[in-house]
mmCIF file of C-alpha atoms in Angstrom:
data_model
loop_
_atom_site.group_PDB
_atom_site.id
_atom_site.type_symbol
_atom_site.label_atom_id
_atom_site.label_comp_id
_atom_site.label_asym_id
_atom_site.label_seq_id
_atom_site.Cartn_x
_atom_site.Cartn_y
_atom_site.Cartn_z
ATOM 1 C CA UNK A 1 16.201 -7.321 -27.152
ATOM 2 C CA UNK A 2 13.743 -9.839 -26.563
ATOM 3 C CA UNK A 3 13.328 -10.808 -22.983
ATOM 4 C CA UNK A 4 10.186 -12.600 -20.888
ATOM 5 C CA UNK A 5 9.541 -10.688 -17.591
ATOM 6 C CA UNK A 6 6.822 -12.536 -15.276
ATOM 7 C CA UNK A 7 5.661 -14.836 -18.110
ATOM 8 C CA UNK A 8 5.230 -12.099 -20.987
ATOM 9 C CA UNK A 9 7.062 -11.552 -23.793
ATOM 10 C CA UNK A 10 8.562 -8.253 -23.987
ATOM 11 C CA UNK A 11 10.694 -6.574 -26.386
ATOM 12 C CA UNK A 12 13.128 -3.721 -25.401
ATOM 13 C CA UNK A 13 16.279 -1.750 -25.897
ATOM 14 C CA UNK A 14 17.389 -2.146 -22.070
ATOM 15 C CA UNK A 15 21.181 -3.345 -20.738
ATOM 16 C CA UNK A 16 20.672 -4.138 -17.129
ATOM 17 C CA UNK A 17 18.126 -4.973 -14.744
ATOM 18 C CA UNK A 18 17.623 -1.299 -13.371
ATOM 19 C CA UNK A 19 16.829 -0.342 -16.808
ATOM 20 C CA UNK A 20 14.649 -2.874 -16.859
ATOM 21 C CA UNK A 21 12.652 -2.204 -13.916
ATOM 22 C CA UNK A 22 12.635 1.206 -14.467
ATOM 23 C CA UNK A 23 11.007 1.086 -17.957
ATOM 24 C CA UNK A 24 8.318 -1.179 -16.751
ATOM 25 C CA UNK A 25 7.132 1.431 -13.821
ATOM 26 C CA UNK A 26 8.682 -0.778 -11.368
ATOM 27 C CA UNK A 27 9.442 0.985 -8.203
ATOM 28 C CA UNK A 28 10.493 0.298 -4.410
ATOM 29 C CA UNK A 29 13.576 -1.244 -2.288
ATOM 30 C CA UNK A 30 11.069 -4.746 -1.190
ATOM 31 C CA UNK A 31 11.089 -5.964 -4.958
ATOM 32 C CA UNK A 32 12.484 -9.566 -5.133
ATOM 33 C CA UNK A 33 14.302 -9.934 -8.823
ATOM 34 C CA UNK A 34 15.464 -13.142 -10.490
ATOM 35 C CA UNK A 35 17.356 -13.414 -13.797
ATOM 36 C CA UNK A 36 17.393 -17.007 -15.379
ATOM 37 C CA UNK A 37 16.369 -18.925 -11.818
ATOM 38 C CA UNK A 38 19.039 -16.355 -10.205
ATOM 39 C CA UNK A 39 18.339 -14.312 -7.812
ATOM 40 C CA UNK A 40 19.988 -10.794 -8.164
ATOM 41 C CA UNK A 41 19.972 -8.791 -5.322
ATOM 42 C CA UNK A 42 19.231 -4.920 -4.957
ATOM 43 C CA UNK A 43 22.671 -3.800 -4.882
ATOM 44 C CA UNK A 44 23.592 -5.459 -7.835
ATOM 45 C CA UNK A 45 20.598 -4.589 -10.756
ATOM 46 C CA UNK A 46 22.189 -1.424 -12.333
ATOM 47 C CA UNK A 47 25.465 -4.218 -12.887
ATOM 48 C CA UNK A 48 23.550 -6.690 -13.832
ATOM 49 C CA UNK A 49 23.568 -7.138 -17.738
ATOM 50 C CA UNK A 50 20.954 -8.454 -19.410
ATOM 51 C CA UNK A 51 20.870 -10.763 -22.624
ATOM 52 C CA UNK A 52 18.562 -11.883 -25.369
ATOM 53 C CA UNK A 53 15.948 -14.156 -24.038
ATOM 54 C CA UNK A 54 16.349 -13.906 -20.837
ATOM 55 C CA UNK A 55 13.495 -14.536 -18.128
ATOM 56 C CA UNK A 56 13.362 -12.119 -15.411
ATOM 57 C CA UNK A 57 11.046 -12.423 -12.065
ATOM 58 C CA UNK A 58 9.948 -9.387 -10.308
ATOM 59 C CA UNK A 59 7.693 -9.974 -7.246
ATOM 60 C CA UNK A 60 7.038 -7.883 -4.654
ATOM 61 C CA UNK A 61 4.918 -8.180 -1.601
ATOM 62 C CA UNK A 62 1.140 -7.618 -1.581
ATOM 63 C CA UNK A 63 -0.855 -6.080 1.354
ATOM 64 C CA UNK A 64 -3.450 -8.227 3.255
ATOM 65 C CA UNK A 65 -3.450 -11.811 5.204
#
């Protein structure tokens, strides 16, 4: 499946967000997650299907000030 995560193209046999996150390394409760503009919270990535072409955000905070 062909999906865009932070502004890169990626292309991956994943079903839902948690898969997602979990094949790109991406660890920790304070990650912020959008699907399509959506926000999808916490509780809700190992639900949340992904589709072809989707664009998923993942922020999370950064030390410093």
């Amino acid at each position: 499946m062909k999906l865009t995560v932070n502004g890169e193209d990626h292309e991956l046999t994943v079903t839902t967000l948690a898969e997602l996150l979990a094949a790109l390394d991406f660890e920790g409760d304070w990650l912020a997650t959008a699907v399509n503009g959506e926000l999808v919270h916490r509780a809700d990535r190992s639900a949340h299907s992904l589709s072809d072409r989707d664009r998923i955000e993942i922020l999370s905070p950064m030390k410093g000030g």
